[in-house]
PDB file of C-alpha atoms in Angstrom:
ATOM      1  CA  UNK A   1    -131.141 -16.342 -60.238  1.00  0.00           C
ATOM      2  CA  UNK A   2    -131.316 -16.452 -56.366  1.00  0.00           C
ATOM      3  CA  UNK A   3    -134.769 -15.809 -54.758  1.00  0.00           C
ATOM      4  CA  UNK A   4    -135.323 -12.411 -53.111  1.00  0.00           C
ATOM      5  CA  UNK A   5    -134.425 -12.148 -49.393  1.00  0.00           C
ATOM      6  CA  UNK A   6    -138.104 -11.544 -48.507  1.00  0.00           C
ATOM      7  CA  UNK A   7    -139.099 -14.909 -50.030  1.00  0.00           C
ATOM      8  CA  UNK A   8    -136.353 -16.775 -48.079  1.00  0.00           C
ATOM      9  CA  UNK A   9    -137.415 -14.959 -44.826  1.00  0.00           C
ATOM     10  CA  UNK A  10    -141.038 -16.066 -45.305  1.00  0.00           C
ATOM     11  CA  UNK A  11    -139.867 -19.703 -46.063  1.00  0.00           C
ATOM     12  CA  UNK A  12    -137.763 -19.597 -42.943  1.00  0.00           C
ATOM     13  CA  UNK A  13    -140.713 -18.505 -40.697  1.00  0.00           C
ATOM     14  CA  UNK A  14    -142.991 -21.223 -42.204  1.00  0.00           C
ATOM     15  CA  UNK A  15    -140.517 -24.003 -41.514  1.00  0.00           C
ATOM     16  CA  UNK A  16    -139.902 -22.887 -37.965  1.00  0.00           C
ATOM     17  CA  UNK A  17    -143.629 -22.574 -37.322  1.00  0.00           C
ATOM     18  CA  UNK A  18    -144.385 -26.124 -38.567  1.00  0.00           C
ATOM     19  CA  UNK A  19    -141.513 -27.479 -36.422  1.00  0.00           C
ATOM     20  CA  UNK A  20    -142.835 -25.839 -33.243  1.00  0.00           C
ATOM     21  CA  UNK A  21    -146.280 -27.228 -33.896  1.00  0.00           C
ATOM     22  CA  UNK A  22    -145.198 -30.829 -34.229  1.00  0.00           C
ATOM     23  CA  UNK A  23    -145.177 -32.991 -31.073  1.00  0.00           C
ATOM     24  CA  UNK A  24    -142.099 -34.717 -29.817  1.00  0.00           C
ATOM     25  CA  UNK A  25    -141.977 -38.062 -31.760  1.00  0.00           C
ATOM     26  CA  UNK A  26    -139.672 -39.766 -29.238  1.00  0.00           C
ATOM     27  CA  UNK A  27    -140.674 -41.688 -26.118  1.00  0.00           C
ATOM     28  CA  UNK A  28    -142.889 -44.221 -28.012  1.00  0.00           C
ATOM     29  CA  UNK A  29    -144.774 -41.603 -29.996  1.00  0.00           C
ATOM     30  CA  UNK A  30    -145.006 -41.492 -33.724  1.00  0.00           C
ATOM     31  CA  UNK A  31    -142.434 -43.733 -35.272  1.00  0.00           C
ATOM     32  CA  UNK A  32    -140.897 -44.448 -31.908  1.00  0.00           C
ATOM     33  CA  UNK A  33    -140.236 -47.878 -30.436  1.00  0.00           C
ATOM     34  CA  UNK A  34    -140.835 -47.612 -26.789  1.00  0.00           C
ATOM     35  CA  UNK A  35    -138.547 -45.158 -25.074  1.00  0.00           C
ATOM     36  CA  UNK A  36    -135.366 -46.553 -26.493  1.00  0.00           C
ATOM     37  CA  UNK A  37    -135.218 -44.319 -29.619  1.00  0.00           C
ATOM     38  CA  UNK A  38    -135.767 -40.621 -29.671  1.00  0.00           C
ATOM     39  CA  UNK A  39    -136.544 -39.063 -33.106  1.00  0.00           C
ATOM     40  CA  UNK A  40    -136.845 -35.396 -33.686  1.00  0.00           C
ATOM     41  CA  UNK A  41    -137.338 -33.331 -36.784  1.00  0.00           C
ATOM     42  CA  UNK A  42    -134.327 -31.276 -37.298  1.00  0.00           C
ATOM     43  CA  UNK A  43    -135.025 -27.802 -38.665  1.00  0.00           C
ATOM     44  CA  UNK A  44    -132.444 -26.616 -41.176  1.00  0.00           C
ATOM     45  CA  UNK A  45    -131.966 -22.820 -41.266  1.00  0.00           C
ATOM     46  CA  UNK A  46    -132.436 -21.869 -44.929  1.00  0.00           C
ATOM     47  CA  UNK A  47    -130.088 -19.066 -44.542  1.00  0.00           C
ATOM     48  CA  UNK A  48    -127.313 -21.356 -43.357  1.00  0.00           C
ATOM     49  CA  UNK A  49    -126.994 -23.048 -46.772  1.00  0.00           C
ATOM     50  CA  UNK A  50    -126.220 -19.785 -48.479  1.00  0.00           C
ATOM     51  CA  UNK A  51    -122.443 -19.356 -48.997  1.00  0.00           C
ATOM     52  CA  UNK A  52    -120.857 -16.369 -47.303  1.00  0.00           C
ATOM     53  CA  UNK A  53    -120.042 -13.515 -49.602  1.00  0.00           C
ATOM     54  CA  UNK A  54    -116.400 -13.373 -50.886  1.00  0.00           C
ATOM     55  CA  UNK A  55    -114.209 -10.907 -49.135  1.00  0.00           C
ATOM     56  CA  UNK A  56    -113.344  -7.861 -51.291  1.00  0.00           C
ATOM     57  CA  UNK A  57    -109.960  -8.329 -52.896  1.00  0.00           C
ATOM     58  CA  UNK A  58    -107.485  -5.570 -53.767  1.00  0.00           C
ATOM     59  CA  UNK A  59    -104.751  -6.342 -56.100  1.00  0.00           C
ATOM     60  CA  UNK A  60    -101.923  -3.781 -56.546  1.00  0.00           C
ATOM     61  CA  UNK A  61    -100.221  -4.054 -59.987  1.00  0.00           C
ATOM     62  CA  UNK A  62     -97.432  -2.182 -61.516  1.00  0.00           C
ATOM     63  CA  UNK A  63    -100.059  -0.103 -63.376  1.00  0.00           C
ATOM     64  CA  UNK A  64    -101.675   1.017 -60.035  1.00  0.00           C
ATOM     65  CA  UNK A  65     -98.599   1.841 -57.929  1.00  0.00           C
ATOM     66  CA  UNK A  66     -97.469   5.427 -57.563  1.00  0.00           C
ATOM     67  CA  UNK A  67     -94.155   6.269 -59.109  1.00  0.00           C
ATOM     68  CA  UNK A  68     -91.032   7.356 -57.421  1.00  0.00           C
ATOM     69  CA  UNK A  69     -89.720  10.373 -59.242  1.00  0.00           C
ATOM     70  CA  UNK A  70     -86.350  12.010 -58.998  1.00  0.00           C
ATOM     71  CA  UNK A  71     -86.745  15.768 -59.344  1.00  0.00           C
ATOM     72  CA  UNK A  72     -83.502  17.157 -60.433  1.00  0.00           C
ATOM     73  CA  UNK A  73     -82.634  20.854 -60.076  1.00  0.00           C
ATOM     74  CA  UNK A  74     -80.225  22.101 -62.759  1.00  0.00           C
ATOM     75  CA  UNK A  75     -78.904  25.230 -61.179  1.00  0.00           C
ATOM     76  CA  UNK A  76     -76.632  25.917 -58.178  1.00  0.00           C
ATOM     77  CA  UNK A  77     -76.808  29.694 -58.239  1.00  0.00           C
ATOM     78  CA  UNK A  78     -77.531  31.428 -54.785  1.00  0.00           C
ATOM     79  CA  UNK A  79     -80.868  33.140 -55.999  1.00  0.00           C
ATOM     80  CA  UNK A  80     -81.895  30.496 -58.521  1.00  0.00           C
ATOM     81  CA  UNK A  81     -85.390  30.517 -59.834  1.00  0.00           C
ATOM     82  CA  UNK A  82     -85.106  26.802 -60.231  1.00  0.00           C
ATOM     83  CA  UNK A  83     -86.219  26.307 -56.600  1.00  0.00           C
ATOM     84  CA  UNK A  84     -89.536  27.975 -57.303  1.00  0.00           C
ATOM     85  CA  UNK A  85     -90.122  25.804 -60.465  1.00  0.00           C
ATOM     86  CA  UNK A  86     -89.039  22.634 -58.468  1.00  0.00           C
ATOM     87  CA  UNK A  87     -91.472  23.338 -55.784  1.00  0.00           C
ATOM     88  CA  UNK A  88     -94.221  23.905 -58.288  1.00  0.00           C
ATOM     89  CA  UNK A  89     -93.399  20.666 -60.055  1.00  0.00           C
ATOM     90  CA  UNK A  90     -93.112  18.677 -56.775  1.00  0.00           C
ATOM     91  CA  UNK A  91     -96.548  19.854 -55.805  1.00  0.00           C
ATOM     92  CA  UNK A  92     -98.011  18.743 -59.107  1.00  0.00           C
ATOM     93  CA  UNK A  93     -96.372  15.312 -58.826  1.00  0.00           C
ATOM     94  CA  UNK A  94     -97.569  14.921 -55.282  1.00  0.00           C
ATOM     95  CA  UNK A  95    -101.051  15.779 -56.247  1.00  0.00           C
ATOM     96  CA  UNK A  96    -100.926  12.732 -58.607  1.00  0.00           C
ATOM     97  CA  UNK A  97     -99.785  10.616 -55.638  1.00  0.00           C
ATOM     98  CA  UNK A  98     -96.183  10.132 -56.821  1.00  0.00           C
ATOM     99  CA  UNK A  99     -93.282  10.024 -54.387  1.00  0.00           C
ATOM    100  CA  UNK A 100     -90.794  12.842 -55.110  1.00  0.00           C
ATOM    101  CA  UNK A 101     -87.138  12.716 -54.300  1.00  0.00           C
ATOM    102  CA  UNK A 102     -85.500  16.074 -54.681  1.00  0.00           C
ATOM    103  CA  UNK A 103     -81.916  16.000 -56.238  1.00  0.00           C
ATOM    104  CA  UNK A 104     -80.166  19.346 -55.702  1.00  0.00           C
ATOM    105  CA  UNK A 105     -76.530  19.954 -56.909  1.00  0.00           C
ATOM    106  CA  UNK A 106     -76.056  22.224 -53.836  1.00  0.00           C
ATOM    107  CA  UNK A 107     -76.719  19.199 -51.606  1.00  0.00           C
ATOM    108  CA  UNK A 108     -74.576  16.905 -53.746  1.00  0.00           C
ATOM    109  CA  UNK A 109     -71.515  19.020 -54.790  1.00  0.00           C
ATOM    110  CA  UNK A 110     -69.279  17.156 -57.291  1.00  0.00           C
ATOM    111  CA  UNK A 111     -65.857  17.931 -58.824  1.00  0.00           C
ATOM    112  CA  UNK A 112     -65.613  18.372 -62.665  1.00  0.00           C
ATOM    113  CA  UNK A 113     -66.085  15.102 -64.230  1.00  0.00           C
ATOM    114  CA  UNK A 114     -62.807  13.067 -64.910  1.00  0.00           C
ATOM    115  CA  UNK A 115     -64.135   9.494 -64.868  1.00  0.00           C
ATOM    116  CA  UNK A 116     -67.575   7.994 -64.830  1.00  0.00           C
ATOM    117  CA  UNK A 117     -69.055   6.517 -61.628  1.00  0.00           C
ATOM    118  CA  UNK A 118     -68.725   2.884 -62.705  1.00  0.00           C
ATOM    119  CA  UNK A 119     -65.109   3.369 -63.659  1.00  0.00           C
ATOM    120  CA  UNK A 120     -64.428   5.125 -60.395  1.00  0.00           C
ATOM    121  CA  UNK A 121     -65.884   2.174 -58.412  1.00  0.00           C
ATOM    122  CA  UNK A 122     -63.907  -0.321 -60.342  1.00  0.00           C
ATOM    123  CA  UNK A 123     -60.639   1.652 -59.801  1.00  0.00           C
ATOM    124  CA  UNK A 124     -60.661   1.367 -56.115  1.00  0.00           C
ATOM    125  CA  UNK A 125     -59.694   5.046 -55.863  1.00  0.00           C
ATOM    126  CA  UNK A 126     -61.388   7.572 -53.553  1.00  0.00           C
ATOM    127  CA  UNK A 127     -64.366   9.404 -55.050  1.00  0.00           C
ATOM    128  CA  UNK A 128     -67.150  11.666 -53.666  1.00  0.00           C
ATOM    129  CA  UNK A 129     -69.737   9.629 -51.671  1.00  0.00           C
ATOM    130  CA  UNK A 130     -72.286  11.864 -53.153  1.00  0.00           C
ATOM    131  CA  UNK A 131     -72.013   9.709 -56.274  1.00  0.00           C
ATOM    132  CA  UNK A 132     -73.221   6.654 -54.346  1.00  0.00           C
ATOM    133  CA  UNK A 133     -76.254   8.564 -52.967  1.00  0.00           C
ATOM    134  CA  UNK A 134     -77.141   9.878 -56.382  1.00  0.00           C
ATOM    135  CA  UNK A 135     -76.846   6.533 -57.973  1.00  0.00           C
ATOM    136  CA  UNK A 136     -79.100   5.013 -55.359  1.00  0.00           C
ATOM    137  CA  UNK A 137     -81.711   7.714 -56.009  1.00  0.00           C
ATOM    138  CA  UNK A 138     -81.685   7.325 -59.750  1.00  0.00           C
ATOM    139  CA  UNK A 139     -81.849   3.537 -59.807  1.00  0.00           C
ATOM    140  CA  UNK A 140     -84.668   3.457 -57.354  1.00  0.00           C
ATOM    141  CA  UNK A 141     -86.587   5.952 -59.281  1.00  0.00           C
ATOM    142  CA  UNK A 142     -89.153   5.169 -62.002  1.00  0.00           C
ATOM    143  CA  UNK A 143     -88.818   8.506 -63.663  1.00  0.00           C
ATOM    144  CA  UNK A 144     -86.924  11.768 -63.559  1.00  0.00           C
ATOM    145  CA  UNK A 145     -88.101  15.333 -64.097  1.00  0.00           C
ATOM    146  CA  UNK A 146     -85.290  17.743 -65.072  1.00  0.00           C
ATOM    147  CA  UNK A 147     -85.686  21.314 -63.991  1.00  0.00           C
ATOM    148  CA  UNK A 148     -83.256  23.369 -66.013  1.00  0.00           C
ATOM    149  CA  UNK A 149     -82.544  27.018 -66.836  1.00  0.00           C
ATOM    150  CA  UNK A 150     -81.178  27.907 -70.241  1.00  0.00           C
ATOM    151  CA  UNK A 151     -77.472  28.679 -70.444  1.00  0.00           C
ATOM    152  CA  UNK A 152     -76.267  29.878 -73.768  1.00  0.00           C
ATOM    153  CA  UNK A 153     -79.031  28.097 -75.636  1.00  0.00           C
ATOM    154  CA  UNK A 154     -78.368  24.811 -73.797  1.00  0.00           C
ATOM    155  CA  UNK A 155     -78.547  23.054 -70.460  1.00  0.00           C
ATOM    156  CA  UNK A 156     -76.777  24.181 -67.357  1.00  0.00           C
ATOM    157  CA  UNK A 157     -73.140  23.156 -66.495  1.00  0.00           C
ATOM    158  CA  UNK A 158     -74.043  21.762 -62.945  1.00  0.00           C
ATOM    159  CA  UNK A 159     -76.830  19.610 -64.452  1.00  0.00           C
ATOM    160  CA  UNK A 160     -74.541  18.246 -67.159  1.00  0.00           C
ATOM    161  CA  UNK A 161     -71.706  17.603 -64.771  1.00  0.00           C
ATOM    162  CA  UNK A 162     -73.887  15.670 -62.437  1.00  0.00           C
ATOM    163  CA  UNK A 163     -75.678  13.486 -65.008  1.00  0.00           C
ATOM    164  CA  UNK A 164     -72.529  12.823 -67.094  1.00  0.00           C
ATOM    165  CA  UNK A 165     -71.143  10.614 -64.236  1.00  0.00           C
ATOM    166  CA  UNK A 166     -73.785   8.033 -65.128  1.00  0.00           C
ATOM    167  CA  UNK A 167     -75.083   6.115 -68.182  1.00  0.00           C
ATOM    168  CA  UNK A 168     -77.388   3.337 -69.319  1.00  0.00           C
ATOM    169  CA  UNK A 169     -76.707   1.239 -66.277  1.00  0.00           C
ATOM    170  CA  UNK A 170     -78.312   3.896 -64.134  1.00  0.00           C
ATOM    171  CA  UNK A 171     -81.000   5.390 -66.268  1.00  0.00           C
ATOM    172  CA  UNK A 172     -82.144   2.882 -68.975  1.00  0.00           C
ATOM    173  CA  UNK A 173     -85.787   2.202 -69.304  1.00  0.00           C
ATOM    174  CA  UNK A 174     -87.051   5.086 -67.196  1.00  0.00           C
ATOM    175  CA  UNK A 175     -89.220   7.963 -68.035  1.00  0.00           C
ATOM    176  CA  UNK A 176     -88.046  11.576 -68.151  1.00  0.00           C
ATOM    177  CA  UNK A 177     -89.683  14.942 -68.469  1.00  0.00           C
ATOM    178  CA  UNK A 178     -88.187  18.334 -69.105  1.00  0.00           C
ATOM    179  CA  UNK A 179     -89.212  21.552 -67.187  1.00  0.00           C
ATOM    180  CA  UNK A 180     -87.479  24.753 -68.265  1.00  0.00           C
ATOM    181  CA  UNK A 181     -87.719  28.320 -67.075  1.00  0.00           C
ATOM    182  CA  UNK A 182     -86.424  31.716 -67.502  1.00  0.00           C
ATOM    183  CA  UNK A 183     -87.215  35.292 -66.395  1.00  0.00           C
ATOM    184  CA  UNK A 184     -88.194  36.076 -69.963  1.00  0.00           C
ATOM    185  CA  UNK A 185     -90.906  35.042 -72.455  1.00  0.00           C
ATOM    186  CA  UNK A 186     -88.858  32.135 -73.927  1.00  0.00           C
ATOM    187  CA  UNK A 187     -89.158  30.097 -70.639  1.00  0.00           C
ATOM    188  CA  UNK A 188     -85.897  28.206 -71.396  1.00  0.00           C
ATOM    189  CA  UNK A 189     -87.240  26.545 -74.569  1.00  0.00           C
ATOM    190  CA  UNK A 190     -83.872  26.127 -76.152  1.00  0.00           C
ATOM    191  CA  UNK A 191     -82.581  24.258 -73.179  1.00  0.00           C
ATOM    192  CA  UNK A 192     -85.443  21.808 -73.613  1.00  0.00           C
ATOM    193  CA  UNK A 193     -84.399  21.186 -77.267  1.00  0.00           C
ATOM    194  CA  UNK A 194     -80.882  20.457 -76.080  1.00  0.00           C
ATOM    195  CA  UNK A 195     -82.079  18.131 -73.227  1.00  0.00           C
ATOM    196  CA  UNK A 196     -84.133  15.694 -75.244  1.00  0.00           C
ATOM    197  CA  UNK A 197     -81.382  14.112 -77.326  1.00  0.00           C
ATOM    198  CA  UNK A 198     -79.031  14.268 -74.310  1.00  0.00           C
ATOM    199  CA  UNK A 199     -81.499  12.404 -71.994  1.00  0.00           C
ATOM    200  CA  UNK A 200     -82.054   9.767 -74.769  1.00  0.00           C
ATOM    201  CA  UNK A 201     -78.390   9.044 -74.842  1.00  0.00           C
ATOM    202  CA  UNK A 202     -78.529   8.395 -71.120  1.00  0.00           C
ATOM    203  CA  UNK A 203     -81.275   5.756 -71.769  1.00  0.00           C
ATOM    204  CA  UNK A 204     -84.203   7.832 -70.560  1.00  0.00           C
ATOM    205  CA  UNK A 205     -87.459   8.093 -72.520  1.00  0.00           C
ATOM    206  CA  UNK A 206     -88.681  11.623 -72.714  1.00  0.00           C
ATOM    207  CA  UNK A 207     -92.406  12.247 -72.537  1.00  0.00           C
ATOM    208  CA  UNK A 208     -93.881  14.433 -75.355  1.00  0.00           C
ATOM    209  CA  UNK A 209     -94.971  17.199 -73.099  1.00  0.00           C
ATOM    210  CA  UNK A 210     -92.321  19.631 -71.680  1.00  0.00           C
ATOM    211  CA  UNK A 211     -93.100  22.237 -69.155  1.00  0.00           C
ATOM    212  CA  UNK A 212     -92.043  25.819 -70.021  1.00  0.00           C
ATOM    213  CA  UNK A 213     -92.315  28.541 -67.365  1.00  0.00           C
ATOM    214  CA  UNK A 214     -91.777  31.910 -68.907  1.00  0.00           C
ATOM    215  CA  UNK A 215     -91.458  35.031 -66.506  1.00  0.00           C
ATOM    216  CA  UNK A 216     -90.742  32.493 -63.732  1.00  0.00           C
ATOM    217  CA  UNK A 217     -89.892  35.316 -61.247  1.00  0.00           C
ATOM    218  CA  UNK A 218     -93.412  36.794 -61.788  1.00  0.00           C
ATOM    219  CA  UNK A 219     -95.797  33.877 -62.194  1.00  0.00           C
ATOM    220  CA  UNK A 220     -94.339  31.780 -59.290  1.00  0.00           C
ATOM    221  CA  UNK A 221     -93.839  32.955 -55.715  1.00  0.00           C
ATOM    222  CA  UNK A 222     -91.082  31.773 -53.374  1.00  0.00           C
ATOM    223  CA  UNK A 223     -93.168  28.694 -52.359  1.00  0.00           C
ATOM    224  CA  UNK A 224     -93.661  27.730 -55.959  1.00  0.00           C
ATOM    225  CA  UNK A 225     -97.345  28.712 -56.080  1.00  0.00           C
ATOM    226  CA  UNK A 226     -98.816  30.292 -59.343  1.00  0.00           C
ATOM    227  CA  UNK A 227     -99.690  33.886 -58.934  1.00  0.00           C
ATOM    228  CA  UNK A 228    -101.422  36.334 -61.229  1.00  0.00           C
ATOM    229  CA  UNK A 229     -99.347  39.457 -61.800  1.00  0.00           C
ATOM    230  CA  UNK A 230    -100.593  42.426 -59.865  1.00  0.00           C
ATOM    231  CA  UNK A 231    -101.166  44.424 -63.018  1.00  0.00           C
ATOM    232  CA  UNK A 232    -103.319  41.894 -64.843  1.00  0.00           C
ATOM    233  CA  UNK A 233    -101.542  40.469 -67.790  1.00  0.00           C
ATOM    234  CA  UNK A 234     -98.520  42.730 -66.931  1.00  0.00           C
ATOM    235  CA  UNK A 235     -97.137  42.370 -70.379  1.00  0.00           C
ATOM    236  CA  UNK A 236     -96.946  38.563 -70.023  1.00  0.00           C
ATOM    237  CA  UNK A 237     -99.717  37.859 -72.490  1.00  0.00           C
ATOM    238  CA  UNK A 238    -103.247  36.622 -71.646  1.00  0.00           C
ATOM    239  CA  UNK A 239    -103.608  33.237 -70.031  1.00  0.00           C
ATOM    240  CA  UNK A 240     -99.859  32.659 -69.295  1.00  0.00           C
ATOM    241  CA  UNK A 241    -100.547  31.457 -65.732  1.00  0.00           C
ATOM    242  CA  UNK A 242    -103.412  29.178 -66.810  1.00  0.00           C
ATOM    243  CA  UNK A 243    -101.211  27.842 -69.639  1.00  0.00           C
ATOM    244  CA  UNK A 244     -98.388  26.897 -67.279  1.00  0.00           C
ATOM    245  CA  UNK A 245    -100.885  25.168 -64.902  1.00  0.00           C
ATOM    246  CA  UNK A 246    -102.385  23.091 -67.728  1.00  0.00           C
ATOM    247  CA  UNK A 247     -98.979  22.448 -69.147  1.00  0.00           C
ATOM    248  CA  UNK A 248     -97.785  20.998 -65.791  1.00  0.00           C
ATOM    249  CA  UNK A 249    -100.850  18.848 -65.398  1.00  0.00           C
ATOM    250  CA  UNK A 250    -100.350  17.300 -68.775  1.00  0.00           C
ATOM    251  CA  UNK A 251     -96.761  16.774 -68.218  1.00  0.00           C
ATOM    252  CA  UNK A 252     -97.421  14.913 -64.921  1.00  0.00           C
ATOM    253  CA  UNK A 253    -100.097  12.839 -66.591  1.00  0.00           C
ATOM    254  CA  UNK A 254     -97.629  11.763 -69.257  1.00  0.00           C
ATOM    255  CA  UNK A 255     -94.891  10.996 -66.769  1.00  0.00           C
ATOM    256  CA  UNK A 256     -97.501   8.698 -64.945  1.00  0.00           C
ATOM    257  CA  UNK A 257     -98.357   6.908 -68.178  1.00  0.00           C
ATOM    258  CA  UNK A 258     -94.844   6.411 -69.567  1.00  0.00           C
ATOM    259  CA  UNK A 259     -93.422   5.725 -66.112  1.00  0.00           C
ATOM    260  CA  UNK A 260     -95.818   2.913 -65.277  1.00  0.00           C
ATOM    261  CA  UNK A 261     -95.522   1.356 -68.678  1.00  0.00           C
ATOM    262  CA  UNK A 262     -91.732   1.396 -68.518  1.00  0.00           C
ATOM    263  CA  UNK A 263     -91.616   0.063 -64.926  1.00  0.00           C
ATOM    264  CA  UNK A 264     -93.895  -2.731 -65.901  1.00  0.00           C
ATOM    265  CA  UNK A 265     -91.575  -3.728 -68.723  1.00  0.00           C
ATOM    266  CA  UNK A 266     -88.498  -3.515 -66.421  1.00  0.00           C
ATOM    267  CA  UNK A 267     -90.216  -5.784 -63.899  1.00  0.00           C
ATOM    268  CA  UNK A 268     -91.236  -8.139 -66.543  1.00  0.00           C
ATOM    269  CA  UNK A 269     -87.599  -8.457 -67.814  1.00  0.00           C
ATOM    270  CA  UNK A 270     -86.326  -8.774 -64.304  1.00  0.00           C
ATOM    271  CA  UNK A 271     -88.785 -11.715 -63.627  1.00  0.00           C
ATOM    272  CA  UNK A 272     -87.693 -13.334 -66.934  1.00  0.00           C
ATOM    273  CA  UNK A 273     -84.011 -12.975 -66.196  1.00  0.00           C
ATOM    274  CA  UNK A 274     -84.636 -14.467 -62.619  1.00  0.00           C
ATOM    275  CA  UNK A 275     -86.191 -17.496 -64.227  1.00  0.00           C
ATOM    276  CA  UNK A 276     -83.487 -18.032 -66.798  1.00  0.00           C
TER     277      UNK A 276
END
């Protein structure tokens, strides 16, 4: 164990004091031969022999880096509640330091699917350039959060039409989470049931926790912030707002866990393939 700094300081002062008290032993003095050889006692600073402290090191691994998350809106209606839910989810993801890329079917209009993206590229025919942009977003993402309304007990047509252009080469080995909503008590729950096997077929790994936002027009304002109804529970049931908040927090936590684990495996496979 290294001596305390106070002991080293005391030793340093004693050595320096002795050195100052000794006469110059050159010029024929003690141990000298005439004036030809000058000998001096060299005082060694005891602090100089201590190694400098190692600089702090910071290593960023796949387990530490924030995720890039594609936040996909599944509705293109003019007055869609999906925008409120998307803003709410985006804030929750940003609070966990993830980078969020919004994917809006209104901003990326696509014709009804006739051929998949990869087939269109190989064909050499003209196709919407939005497909290139969407492919770049999805392949650069570590996870996707799907915000979907419930249409006839299933997912929405704009969402299905967009995602059906792509398959395993775009999505394989990435995490996914489902966030559904409605202006009623169901919160789009049946759309979540339909989405899980659908996303698995695309190669996405759904996290266990799914966000369900009931009464979305009453518990979220235009900016996506949770609000308590003016009339207390307002027929929504006790604790609905807090339940949505905790539900979102757990979903985001699981997206982080699954997303980082899957990213680490994709990177490991990429290194192995590169060394083959």
